[in-house]
mmCIF file of C-alpha atoms in Angstrom:
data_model
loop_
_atom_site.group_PDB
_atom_site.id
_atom_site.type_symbol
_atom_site.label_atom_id
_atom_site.label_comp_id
_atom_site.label_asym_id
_atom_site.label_seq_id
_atom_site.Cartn_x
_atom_site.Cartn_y
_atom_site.Cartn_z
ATOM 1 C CA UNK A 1 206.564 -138.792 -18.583
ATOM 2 C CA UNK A 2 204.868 -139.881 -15.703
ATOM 3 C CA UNK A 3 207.672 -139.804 -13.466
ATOM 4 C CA UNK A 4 208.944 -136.081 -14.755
ATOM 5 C CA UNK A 5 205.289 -135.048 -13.610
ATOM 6 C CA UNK A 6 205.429 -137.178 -10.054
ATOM 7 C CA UNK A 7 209.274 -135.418 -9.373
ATOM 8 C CA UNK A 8 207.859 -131.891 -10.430
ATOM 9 C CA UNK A 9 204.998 -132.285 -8.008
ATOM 10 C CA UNK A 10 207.554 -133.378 -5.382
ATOM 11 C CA UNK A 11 209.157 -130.209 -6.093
ATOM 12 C CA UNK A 12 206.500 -128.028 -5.770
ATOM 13 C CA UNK A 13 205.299 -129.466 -2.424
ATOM 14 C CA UNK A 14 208.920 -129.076 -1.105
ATOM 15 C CA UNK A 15 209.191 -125.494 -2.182
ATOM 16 C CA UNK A 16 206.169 -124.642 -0.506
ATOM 17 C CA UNK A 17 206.726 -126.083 2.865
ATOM 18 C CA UNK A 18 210.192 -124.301 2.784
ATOM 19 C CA UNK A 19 208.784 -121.171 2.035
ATOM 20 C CA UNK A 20 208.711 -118.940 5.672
ATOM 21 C CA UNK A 21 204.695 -118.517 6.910
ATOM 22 C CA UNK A 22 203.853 -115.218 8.378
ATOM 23 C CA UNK A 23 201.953 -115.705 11.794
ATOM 24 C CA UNK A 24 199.152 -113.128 13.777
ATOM 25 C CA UNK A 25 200.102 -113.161 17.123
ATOM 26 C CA UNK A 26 197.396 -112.747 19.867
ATOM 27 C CA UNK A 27 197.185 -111.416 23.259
ATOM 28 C CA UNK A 28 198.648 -114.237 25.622
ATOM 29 C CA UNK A 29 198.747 -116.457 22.764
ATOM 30 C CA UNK A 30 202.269 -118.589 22.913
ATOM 31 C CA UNK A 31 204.159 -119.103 19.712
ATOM 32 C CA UNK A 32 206.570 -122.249 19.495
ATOM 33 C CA UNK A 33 209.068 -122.923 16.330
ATOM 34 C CA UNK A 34 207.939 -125.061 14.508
ATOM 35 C CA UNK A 35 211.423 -126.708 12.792
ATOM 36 C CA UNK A 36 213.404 -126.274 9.734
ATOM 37 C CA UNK A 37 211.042 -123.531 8.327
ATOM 38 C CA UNK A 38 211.249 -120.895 11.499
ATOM 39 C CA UNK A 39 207.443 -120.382 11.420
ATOM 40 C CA UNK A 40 204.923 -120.350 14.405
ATOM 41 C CA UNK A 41 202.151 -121.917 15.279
ATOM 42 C CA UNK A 42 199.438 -120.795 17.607
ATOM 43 C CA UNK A 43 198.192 -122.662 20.875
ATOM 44 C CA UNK A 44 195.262 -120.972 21.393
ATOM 45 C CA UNK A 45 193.195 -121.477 18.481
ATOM 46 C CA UNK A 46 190.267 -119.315 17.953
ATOM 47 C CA UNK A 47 187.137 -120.131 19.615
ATOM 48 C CA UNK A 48 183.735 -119.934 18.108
ATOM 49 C CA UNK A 49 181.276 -120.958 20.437
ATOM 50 C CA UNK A 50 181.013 -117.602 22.105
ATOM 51 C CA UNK A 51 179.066 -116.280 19.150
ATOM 52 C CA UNK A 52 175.621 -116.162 18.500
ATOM 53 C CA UNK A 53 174.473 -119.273 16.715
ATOM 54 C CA UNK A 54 172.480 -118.717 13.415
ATOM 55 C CA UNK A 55 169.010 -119.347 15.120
ATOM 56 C CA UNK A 56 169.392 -117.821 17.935
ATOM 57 C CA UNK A 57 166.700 -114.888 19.064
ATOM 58 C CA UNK A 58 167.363 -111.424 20.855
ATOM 59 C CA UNK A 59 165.501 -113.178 23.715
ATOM 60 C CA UNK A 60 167.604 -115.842 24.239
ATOM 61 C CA UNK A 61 170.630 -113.878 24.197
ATOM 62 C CA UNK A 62 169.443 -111.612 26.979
ATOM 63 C CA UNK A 63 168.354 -114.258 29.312
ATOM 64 C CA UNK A 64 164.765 -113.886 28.403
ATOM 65 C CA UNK A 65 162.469 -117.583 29.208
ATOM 66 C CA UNK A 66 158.805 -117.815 28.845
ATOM 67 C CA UNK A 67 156.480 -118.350 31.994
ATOM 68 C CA UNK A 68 156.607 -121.344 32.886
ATOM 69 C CA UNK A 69 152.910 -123.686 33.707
ATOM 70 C CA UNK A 70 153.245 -125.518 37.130
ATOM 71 C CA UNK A 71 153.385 -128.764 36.557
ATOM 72 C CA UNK A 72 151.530 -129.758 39.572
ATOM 73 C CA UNK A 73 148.295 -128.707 38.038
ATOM 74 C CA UNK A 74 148.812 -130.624 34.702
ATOM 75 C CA UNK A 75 149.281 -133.697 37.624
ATOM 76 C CA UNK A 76 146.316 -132.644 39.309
ATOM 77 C CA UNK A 77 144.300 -132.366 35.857
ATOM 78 C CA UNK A 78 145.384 -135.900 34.413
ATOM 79 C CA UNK A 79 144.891 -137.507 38.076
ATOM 80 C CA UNK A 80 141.253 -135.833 37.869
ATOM 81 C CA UNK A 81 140.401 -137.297 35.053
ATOM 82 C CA UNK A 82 141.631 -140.521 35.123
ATOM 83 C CA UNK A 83 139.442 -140.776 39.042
ATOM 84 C CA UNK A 84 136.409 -139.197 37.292
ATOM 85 C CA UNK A 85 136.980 -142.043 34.190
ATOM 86 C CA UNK A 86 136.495 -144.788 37.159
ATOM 87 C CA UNK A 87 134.326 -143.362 39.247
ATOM 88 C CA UNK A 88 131.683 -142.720 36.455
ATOM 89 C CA UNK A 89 132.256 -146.659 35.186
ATOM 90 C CA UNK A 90 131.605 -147.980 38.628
ATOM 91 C CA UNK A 91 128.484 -145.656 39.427
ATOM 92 C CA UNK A 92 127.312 -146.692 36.065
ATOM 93 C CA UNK A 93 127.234 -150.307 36.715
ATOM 94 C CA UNK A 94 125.075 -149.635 40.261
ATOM 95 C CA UNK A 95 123.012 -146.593 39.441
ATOM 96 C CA UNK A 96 120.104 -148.459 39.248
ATOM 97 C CA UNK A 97 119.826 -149.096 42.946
ATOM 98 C CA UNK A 98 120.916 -146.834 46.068
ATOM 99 C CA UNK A 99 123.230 -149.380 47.431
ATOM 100 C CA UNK A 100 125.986 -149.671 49.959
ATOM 101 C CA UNK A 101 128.315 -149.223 46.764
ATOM 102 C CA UNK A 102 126.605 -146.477 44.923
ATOM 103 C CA UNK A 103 126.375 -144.423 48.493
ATOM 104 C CA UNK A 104 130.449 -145.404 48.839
ATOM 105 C CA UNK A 105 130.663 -143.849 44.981
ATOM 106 C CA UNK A 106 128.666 -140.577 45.849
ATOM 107 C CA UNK A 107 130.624 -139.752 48.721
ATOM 108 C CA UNK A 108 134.109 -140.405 47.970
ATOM 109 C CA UNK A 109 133.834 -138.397 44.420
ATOM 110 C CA UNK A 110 132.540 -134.642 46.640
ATOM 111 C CA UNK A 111 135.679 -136.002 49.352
ATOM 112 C CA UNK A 112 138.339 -136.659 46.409
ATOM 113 C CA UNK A 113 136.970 -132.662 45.116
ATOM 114 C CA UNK A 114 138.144 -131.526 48.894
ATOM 115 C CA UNK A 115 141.742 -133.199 48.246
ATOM 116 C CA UNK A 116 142.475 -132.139 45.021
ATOM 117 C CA UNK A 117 141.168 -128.397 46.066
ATOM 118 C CA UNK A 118 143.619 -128.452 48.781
ATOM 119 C CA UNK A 119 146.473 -129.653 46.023
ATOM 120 C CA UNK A 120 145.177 -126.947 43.859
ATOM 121 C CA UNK A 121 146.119 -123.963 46.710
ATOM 122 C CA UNK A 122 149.480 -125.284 47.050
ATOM 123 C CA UNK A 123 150.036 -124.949 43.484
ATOM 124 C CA UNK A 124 148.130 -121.921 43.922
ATOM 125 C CA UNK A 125 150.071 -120.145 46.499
ATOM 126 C CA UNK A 126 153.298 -121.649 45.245
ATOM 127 C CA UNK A 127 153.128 -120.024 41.988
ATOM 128 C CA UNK A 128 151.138 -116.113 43.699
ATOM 129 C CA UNK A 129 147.871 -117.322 42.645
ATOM 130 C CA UNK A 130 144.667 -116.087 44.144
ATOM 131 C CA UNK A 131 143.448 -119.334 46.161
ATOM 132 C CA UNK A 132 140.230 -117.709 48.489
ATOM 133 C CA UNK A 133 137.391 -119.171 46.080
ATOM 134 C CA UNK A 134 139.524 -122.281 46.364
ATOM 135 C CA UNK A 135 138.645 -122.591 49.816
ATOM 136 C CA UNK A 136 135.337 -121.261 48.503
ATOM 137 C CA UNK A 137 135.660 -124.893 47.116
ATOM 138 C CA UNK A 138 136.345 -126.825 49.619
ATOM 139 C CA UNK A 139 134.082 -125.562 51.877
ATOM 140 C CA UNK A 140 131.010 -126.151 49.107
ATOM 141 C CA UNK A 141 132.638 -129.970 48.885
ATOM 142 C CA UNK A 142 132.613 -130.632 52.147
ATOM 143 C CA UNK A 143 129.247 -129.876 53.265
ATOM 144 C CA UNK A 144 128.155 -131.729 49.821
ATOM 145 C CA UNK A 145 129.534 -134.799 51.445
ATOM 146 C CA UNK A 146 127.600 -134.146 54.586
ATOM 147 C CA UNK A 147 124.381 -133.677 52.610
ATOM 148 C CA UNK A 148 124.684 -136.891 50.279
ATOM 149 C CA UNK A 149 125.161 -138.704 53.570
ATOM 150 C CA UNK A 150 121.914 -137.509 55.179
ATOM 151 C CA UNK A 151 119.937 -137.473 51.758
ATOM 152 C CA UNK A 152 120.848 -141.210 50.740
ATOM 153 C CA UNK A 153 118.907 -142.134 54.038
ATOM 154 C CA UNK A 154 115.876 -140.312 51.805
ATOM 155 C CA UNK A 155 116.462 -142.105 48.497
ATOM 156 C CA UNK A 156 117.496 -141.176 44.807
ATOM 157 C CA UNK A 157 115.371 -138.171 44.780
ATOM 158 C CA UNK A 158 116.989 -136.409 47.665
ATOM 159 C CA UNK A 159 120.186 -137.584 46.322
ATOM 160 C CA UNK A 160 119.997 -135.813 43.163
ATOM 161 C CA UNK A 161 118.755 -132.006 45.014
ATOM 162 C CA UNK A 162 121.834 -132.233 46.853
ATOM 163 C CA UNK A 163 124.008 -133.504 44.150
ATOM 164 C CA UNK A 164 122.172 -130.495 41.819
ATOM 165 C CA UNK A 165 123.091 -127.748 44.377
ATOM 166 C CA UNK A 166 126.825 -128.876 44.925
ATOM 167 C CA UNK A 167 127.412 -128.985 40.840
ATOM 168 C CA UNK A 168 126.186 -125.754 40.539
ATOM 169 C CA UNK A 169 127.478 -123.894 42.978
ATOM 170 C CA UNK A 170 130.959 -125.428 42.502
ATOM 171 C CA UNK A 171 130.503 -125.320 38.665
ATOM 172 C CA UNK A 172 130.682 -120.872 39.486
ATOM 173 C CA UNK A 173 133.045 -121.257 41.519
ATOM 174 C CA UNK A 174 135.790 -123.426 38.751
ATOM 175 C CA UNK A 175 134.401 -120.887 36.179
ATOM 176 C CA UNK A 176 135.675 -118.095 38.325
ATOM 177 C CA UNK A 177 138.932 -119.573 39.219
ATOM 178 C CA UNK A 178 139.500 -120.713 35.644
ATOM 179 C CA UNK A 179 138.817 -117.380 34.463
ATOM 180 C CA UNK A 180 141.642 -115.851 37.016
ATOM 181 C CA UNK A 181 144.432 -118.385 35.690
ATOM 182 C CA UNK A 182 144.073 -117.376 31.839
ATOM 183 C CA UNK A 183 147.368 -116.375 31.840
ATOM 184 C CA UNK A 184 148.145 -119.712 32.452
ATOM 185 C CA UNK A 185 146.985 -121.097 29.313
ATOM 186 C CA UNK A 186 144.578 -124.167 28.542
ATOM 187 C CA UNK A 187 141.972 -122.709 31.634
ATOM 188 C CA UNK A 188 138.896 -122.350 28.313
ATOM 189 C CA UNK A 189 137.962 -126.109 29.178
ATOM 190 C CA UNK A 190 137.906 -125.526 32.642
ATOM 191 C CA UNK A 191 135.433 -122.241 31.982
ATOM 192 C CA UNK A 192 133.373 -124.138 29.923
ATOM 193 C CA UNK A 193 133.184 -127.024 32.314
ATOM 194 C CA UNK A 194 132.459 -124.667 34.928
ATOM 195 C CA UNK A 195 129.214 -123.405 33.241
ATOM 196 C CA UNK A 196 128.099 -126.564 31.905
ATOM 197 C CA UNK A 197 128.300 -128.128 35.632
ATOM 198 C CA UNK A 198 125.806 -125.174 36.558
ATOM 199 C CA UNK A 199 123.895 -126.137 33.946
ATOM 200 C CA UNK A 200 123.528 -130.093 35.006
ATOM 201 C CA UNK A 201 123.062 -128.876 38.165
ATOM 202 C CA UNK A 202 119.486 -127.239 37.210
ATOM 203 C CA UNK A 203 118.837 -130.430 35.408
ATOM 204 C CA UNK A 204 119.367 -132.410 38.352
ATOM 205 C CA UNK A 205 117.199 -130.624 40.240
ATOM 206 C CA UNK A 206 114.186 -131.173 37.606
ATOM 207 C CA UNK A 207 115.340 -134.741 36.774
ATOM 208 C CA UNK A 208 114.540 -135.163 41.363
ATOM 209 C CA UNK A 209 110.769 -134.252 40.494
ATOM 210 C CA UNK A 210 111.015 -136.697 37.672
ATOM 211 C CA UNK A 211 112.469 -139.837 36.951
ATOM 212 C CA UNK A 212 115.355 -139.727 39.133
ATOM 213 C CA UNK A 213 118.231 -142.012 38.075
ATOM 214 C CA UNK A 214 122.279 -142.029 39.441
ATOM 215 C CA UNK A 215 123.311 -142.907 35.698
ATOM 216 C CA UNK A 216 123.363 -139.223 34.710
ATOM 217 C CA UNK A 217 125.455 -138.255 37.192
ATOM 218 C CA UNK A 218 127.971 -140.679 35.977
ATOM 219 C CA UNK A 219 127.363 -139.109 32.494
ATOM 220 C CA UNK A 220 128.207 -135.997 34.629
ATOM 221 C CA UNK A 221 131.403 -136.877 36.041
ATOM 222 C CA UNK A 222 132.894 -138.241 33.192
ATOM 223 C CA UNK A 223 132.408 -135.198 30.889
ATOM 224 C CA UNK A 224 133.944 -133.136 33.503
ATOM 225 C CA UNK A 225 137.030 -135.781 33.676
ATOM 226 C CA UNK A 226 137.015 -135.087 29.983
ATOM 227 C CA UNK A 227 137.312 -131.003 30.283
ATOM 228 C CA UNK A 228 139.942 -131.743 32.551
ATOM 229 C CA UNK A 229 141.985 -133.968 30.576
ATOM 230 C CA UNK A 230 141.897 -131.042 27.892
ATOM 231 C CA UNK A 231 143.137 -129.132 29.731
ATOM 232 C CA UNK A 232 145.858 -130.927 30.806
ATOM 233 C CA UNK A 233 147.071 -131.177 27.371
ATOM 234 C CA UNK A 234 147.124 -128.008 26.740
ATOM 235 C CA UNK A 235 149.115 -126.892 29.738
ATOM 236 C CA UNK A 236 150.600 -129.005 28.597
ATOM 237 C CA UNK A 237 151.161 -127.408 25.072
ATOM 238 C CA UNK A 238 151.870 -123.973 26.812
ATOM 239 C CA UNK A 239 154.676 -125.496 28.506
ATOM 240 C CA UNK A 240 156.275 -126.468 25.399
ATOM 241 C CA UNK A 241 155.399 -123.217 24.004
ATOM 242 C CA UNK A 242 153.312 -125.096 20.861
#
Protein backbone atom coordinates (compact mmCIF):
# COMPACT_ATOMS: atom_id res chain seq x y z
CA UNK A 1 0.00 0.00 0.00
CA UNK A 2 2.70 2.11 0.80
CA UNK A 3 4.44 1.82 -2.32
CA UNK A 4 1.02 2.35 -4.59
CA UNK A 5 0.86 5.75 -2.55
CA UNK A 6 4.90 6.60 -3.00
CA UNK A 7 4.43 5.71 -7.16
CA UNK A 8 1.12 7.85 -7.27
CA UNK A 9 2.93 10.76 -5.68
CA UNK A 10 5.75 10.21 -8.21
CA UNK A 11 3.15 10.58 -10.70
CA UNK A 12 1.68 13.54 -9.69
CA UNK A 13 4.99 15.44 -9.30
CA UNK A 14 5.91 14.30 -12.89
CA UNK A 15 2.67 15.47 -14.36
CA UNK A 16 3.07 18.71 -12.95
CA UNK A 17 6.52 19.59 -13.98
CA UNK A 18 5.46 18.47 -17.57
CA UNK A 19 2.65 20.58 -17.60
CA UNK A 20 3.70 24.00 -19.93
CA UNK A 21 4.01 27.34 -17.35
CA UNK A 22 2.71 30.51 -18.75
CA UNK A 23 5.35 33.39 -18.26
CA UNK A 24 4.78 37.63 -17.94
CA UNK A 25 7.27 39.03 -19.93
CA UNK A 26 8.75 42.48 -18.96
CA UNK A 27 10.24 45.34 -20.67
CA UNK A 28 13.99 44.33 -21.42
CA UNK A 29 13.50 41.36 -19.41
CA UNK A 30 15.34 38.20 -21.31
CA UNK A 31 13.54 34.91 -21.40
CA UNK A 32 15.74 31.63 -21.81
CA UNK A 33 14.12 27.91 -22.33
CA UNK A 34 14.22 26.32 -19.75
CA UNK A 35 14.38 22.35 -21.16
CA UNK A 36 12.03 19.61 -21.82
CA UNK A 37 8.95 21.68 -20.66
CA UNK A 38 9.40 24.88 -23.23
CA UNK A 39 8.72 27.36 -20.38
CA UNK A 40 10.66 30.63 -19.47
CA UNK A 41 12.18 31.92 -16.84
CA UNK A 42 12.88 35.51 -16.04
CA UNK A 43 16.42 37.16 -15.39
CA UNK A 44 15.41 40.12 -14.00
CA UNK A 45 13.54 39.34 -11.03
CA UNK A 46 11.45 41.94 -9.47
CA UNK A 47 12.99 44.32 -7.20
CA UNK A 48 11.53 45.54 -3.99
CA UNK A 49 13.74 47.81 -2.40
CA UNK A 50 12.58 50.79 -4.36
CA UNK A 51 9.41 50.92 -2.31
CA UNK A 52 8.62 52.63 0.65
CA UNK A 53 9.43 50.54 3.68
CA UNK A 54 6.54 50.07 6.25
CA UNK A 55 7.96 52.78 8.70
CA UNK A 56 8.94 55.06 6.64
CA UNK A 57 7.52 58.92 7.03
CA UNK A 58 6.43 61.50 4.22
CA UNK A 59 9.57 63.32 5.47
CA UNK A 60 11.94 60.93 4.82
CA UNK A 61 10.76 60.20 1.49
CA UNK A 62 11.09 63.79 0.36
CA UNK A 63 14.52 64.36 1.60
CA UNK A 64 13.36 66.14 4.65
CA UNK A 65 16.35 65.94 7.91
CA UNK A 66 15.99 67.76 11.10
CA UNK A 67 18.46 70.70 12.05
CA UNK A 68 21.18 69.51 13.01
CA UNK A 69 23.14 70.89 16.76
CA UNK A 70 26.89 71.71 16.07
CA UNK A 71 28.74 69.50 17.67
CA UNK A 72 31.46 71.83 18.51
CA UNK A 73 29.41 73.41 21.19
CA UNK A 74 28.39 70.08 22.90
CA UNK A 75 32.65 69.84 22.86
CA UNK A 76 32.91 73.17 24.14
CA UNK A 77 30.11 72.46 26.91
CA UNK A 78 31.61 69.03 28.21
CA UNK A 79 35.31 70.60 27.99
CA UNK A 80 33.75 73.54 30.22
CA UNK A 81 32.69 71.58 32.63
CA UNK A 82 35.07 69.12 33.11
CA UNK A 83 37.90 72.59 33.53
CA UNK A 84 35.33 74.21 35.89
CA UNK A 85 35.13 70.47 37.90
CA UNK A 86 39.13 71.01 38.46
CA UNK A 87 39.48 74.31 38.77
CA UNK A 88 36.85 74.56 41.64
CA UNK A 89 38.72 71.31 43.47
CA UNK A 90 42.06 73.01 43.33
CA UNK A 91 40.79 76.60 44.47
CA UNK A 92 39.03 74.73 47.14
CA UNK A 93 42.00 73.17 48.64
CA UNK A 94 43.92 76.91 48.75
CA UNK A 95 41.07 79.32 49.30
CA UNK A 96 42.03 79.89 52.58
CA UNK A 97 45.10 81.89 51.72
CA UNK A 98 45.83 84.34 48.64
CA UNK A 99 48.74 82.38 47.45
CA UNK A 100 50.94 82.10 44.43
CA UNK A 101 48.51 79.08 43.53
CA UNK A 102 45.17 80.51 44.32
CA UNK A 103 46.27 83.88 42.23
CA UNK A 104 47.49 81.15 39.28
CA UNK A 105 43.66 79.59 39.82
CA UNK A 106 41.87 83.08 39.59
CA UNK A 107 43.49 84.08 36.56
CA UNK A 108 43.65 81.22 34.34
CA UNK A 109 39.69 80.39 34.95
CA UNK A 110 38.58 84.53 33.43
CA UNK A 111 41.69 83.54 30.52
CA UNK A 112 40.22 79.86 29.78
CA UNK A 113 36.43 82.10 29.51
CA UNK A 114 38.42 84.27 26.64
CA UNK A 115 39.37 80.85 24.76
CA UNK A 116 36.38 79.09 24.87
CA UNK A 117 34.43 82.53 23.80
CA UNK A 118 36.58 82.67 20.85
CA UNK A 119 35.65 78.69 20.13
CA UNK A 120 32.13 79.66 20.73
CA UNK A 121 32.16 82.43 17.53
CA UNK A 122 33.56 79.93 15.31
CA UNK A 123 30.81 77.67 16.03
CA UNK A 124 28.88 80.72 16.00
CA UNK A 125 29.63 82.08 12.66
CA UNK A 126 30.01 78.61 11.22
CA UNK A 127 26.53 77.67 11.81
CA UNK A 128 24.90 82.01 10.97
CA UNK A 129 24.76 82.64 14.55
CA UNK A 130 24.74 86.10 16.00
CA UNK A 131 28.36 86.23 17.74
CA UNK A 132 28.67 90.40 18.71
CA UNK A 133 27.76 89.84 22.56
CA UNK A 134 30.28 87.04 22.18
CA UNK A 135 32.90 89.43 21.75
CA UNK A 136 30.81 91.34 24.29
CA UNK A 137 32.36 88.33 26.22
CA UNK A 138 35.54 88.34 25.64
CA UNK A 139 36.12 91.71 26.03
CA UNK A 140 34.33 91.56 29.81
CA UNK A 141 36.95 88.37 30.35
CA UNK A 142 39.74 89.95 29.46
CA UNK A 143 39.78 93.01 31.41
CA UNK A 144 38.52 90.60 34.42
CA UNK A 145 41.92 89.06 34.13
CA UNK A 146 43.57 92.42 34.22
CA UNK A 147 41.61 93.40 37.33
CA UNK A 148 42.20 90.08 39.44
CA UNK A 149 45.84 90.75 38.67
CA UNK A 150 45.94 94.27 40.13
CA UNK A 151 43.33 93.43 42.98
CA UNK A 152 45.26 90.24 44.35
CA UNK A 153 48.13 92.83 45.12
CA UNK A 154 45.05 94.29 47.54
CA UNK A 155 43.97 91.00 49.13
CA UNK A 156 40.76 88.72 49.24
CA UNK A 157 38.50 91.61 49.57
CA UNK A 158 39.45 93.33 46.38
CA UNK A 159 39.53 90.01 44.85
CA UNK A 160 36.03 89.22 45.35
CA UNK A 161 34.62 93.14 43.90
CA UNK A 162 36.31 92.29 40.85
CA UNK A 163 35.41 88.71 40.69
CA UNK A 164 31.52 90.07 41.64
CA UNK A 165 31.51 92.55 38.68
CA UNK A 166 32.94 90.05 35.99
CA UNK A 167 30.14 87.23 37.09
CA UNK A 168 27.59 89.55 36.69
CA UNK A 169 28.13 91.25 33.88
CA UNK A 170 29.10 88.07 31.97
CA UNK A 171 26.25 86.13 33.71
CA UNK A 172 23.76 88.96 31.20
CA UNK A 173 25.65 88.56 28.72
CA UNK A 174 25.37 84.11 28.54
CA UNK A 175 21.66 84.80 29.44
CA UNK A 176 21.35 86.85 26.33
CA UNK A 177 23.24 84.65 24.06
CA UNK A 178 21.52 81.57 25.46
CA UNK A 179 18.31 83.11 24.90
CA UNK A 180 19.27 83.79 20.97
CA UNK A 181 20.28 79.97 20.39
CA UNK A 182 16.80 78.46 21.64
CA UNK A 183 16.33 77.07 18.53
CA UNK A 184 19.15 75.14 19.22
CA UNK A 185 17.78 73.20 21.96
CA UNK A 186 19.20 72.48 25.61
CA UNK A 187 20.21 76.64 25.88
CA UNK A 188 17.37 76.69 29.42
CA UNK A 189 20.54 75.68 31.59
CA UNK A 190 22.61 78.09 30.08
CA UNK A 191 19.68 80.96 30.80
CA UNK A 192 19.38 79.91 34.10
CA UNK A 193 23.08 79.86 34.70
CA UNK A 194 23.26 83.12 33.22
CA UNK A 195 20.95 84.73 35.87
CA UNK A 196 22.11 82.86 38.73
CA UNK A 197 25.88 84.09 37.91
CA UNK A 198 24.31 87.73 38.20
CA UNK A 199 22.98 86.78 41.16
CA UNK A 200 26.46 85.45 42.89
CA UNK A 201 27.85 88.27 41.53
CA UNK A 202 25.77 90.71 44.00
CA UNK A 203 26.66 88.27 46.67
CA UNK A 204 30.18 88.61 46.07
CA UNK A 205 30.13 91.99 46.29
CA UNK A 206 28.42 91.91 49.94
CA UNK A 207 30.39 88.77 50.98
CA UNK A 208 33.91 91.73 50.11
CA UNK A 209 32.39 93.94 53.05
CA UNK A 210 32.09 90.78 55.03
CA UNK A 211 33.85 87.77 55.58
CA UNK A 212 35.54 87.42 52.40
CA UNK A 213 36.57 83.84 51.53
CA UNK A 214 37.85 82.26 47.78
CA UNK A 215 35.85 78.95 48.74
CA UNK A 216 32.59 80.36 47.36
CA UNK A 217 33.84 81.13 44.31
CA UNK A 218 34.83 77.59 43.86
CA UNK A 219 31.20 76.75 44.91
CA UNK A 220 30.63 79.23 42.00
CA UNK A 221 32.47 77.70 39.31
CA UNK A 222 31.49 74.38 39.80
CA UNK A 223 27.69 74.98 39.64
CA UNK A 224 28.24 76.75 36.48
CA UNK A 225 30.41 73.58 35.15
CA UNK A 226 27.29 71.79 36.22
CA UNK A 227 24.69 74.03 33.97
CA UNK A 228 27.01 73.42 31.36
CA UNK A 229 27.28 69.82 31.48
CA UNK A 230 23.32 69.89 31.19
CA UNK A 231 23.40 71.30 28.63
CA UNK A 232 25.61 69.35 26.87
CA UNK A 233 23.41 66.46 27.28
CA UNK A 234 20.76 67.80 26.01
CA UNK A 235 22.26 69.01 22.77
CA UNK A 236 23.02 66.30 22.98
CA UNK A 237 19.43 64.76 23.10
CA UNK A 238 18.33 67.26 20.29
CA UNK A 239 20.80 65.77 18.11
CA UNK A 240 19.37 62.46 18.43
CA UNK A 241 16.05 63.93 18.14
CA UNK A 242 14.96 62.27 21.86
Amino acid sequence: MVDGAFVALRRAVSFTDARPTATVSRPGAVAHPAGEAGTARMTEPFRTDSLPQKGTSVDTLVGTTPASVPSALRKLYFLRFTFAAVWAALLFTTAETLGALSVTLLLVYPLFDVAAAVVDVRSAKANGGPARFLYVNIAISSLAVIGLAAAATSGIPAVLRVWGAWAITSGLVQLVVGAGRRELGGQWPMIISGALSTAAGTSFLAQAGGDPELGSLAGYAFLGGVFFLVSALRLNRARNGV
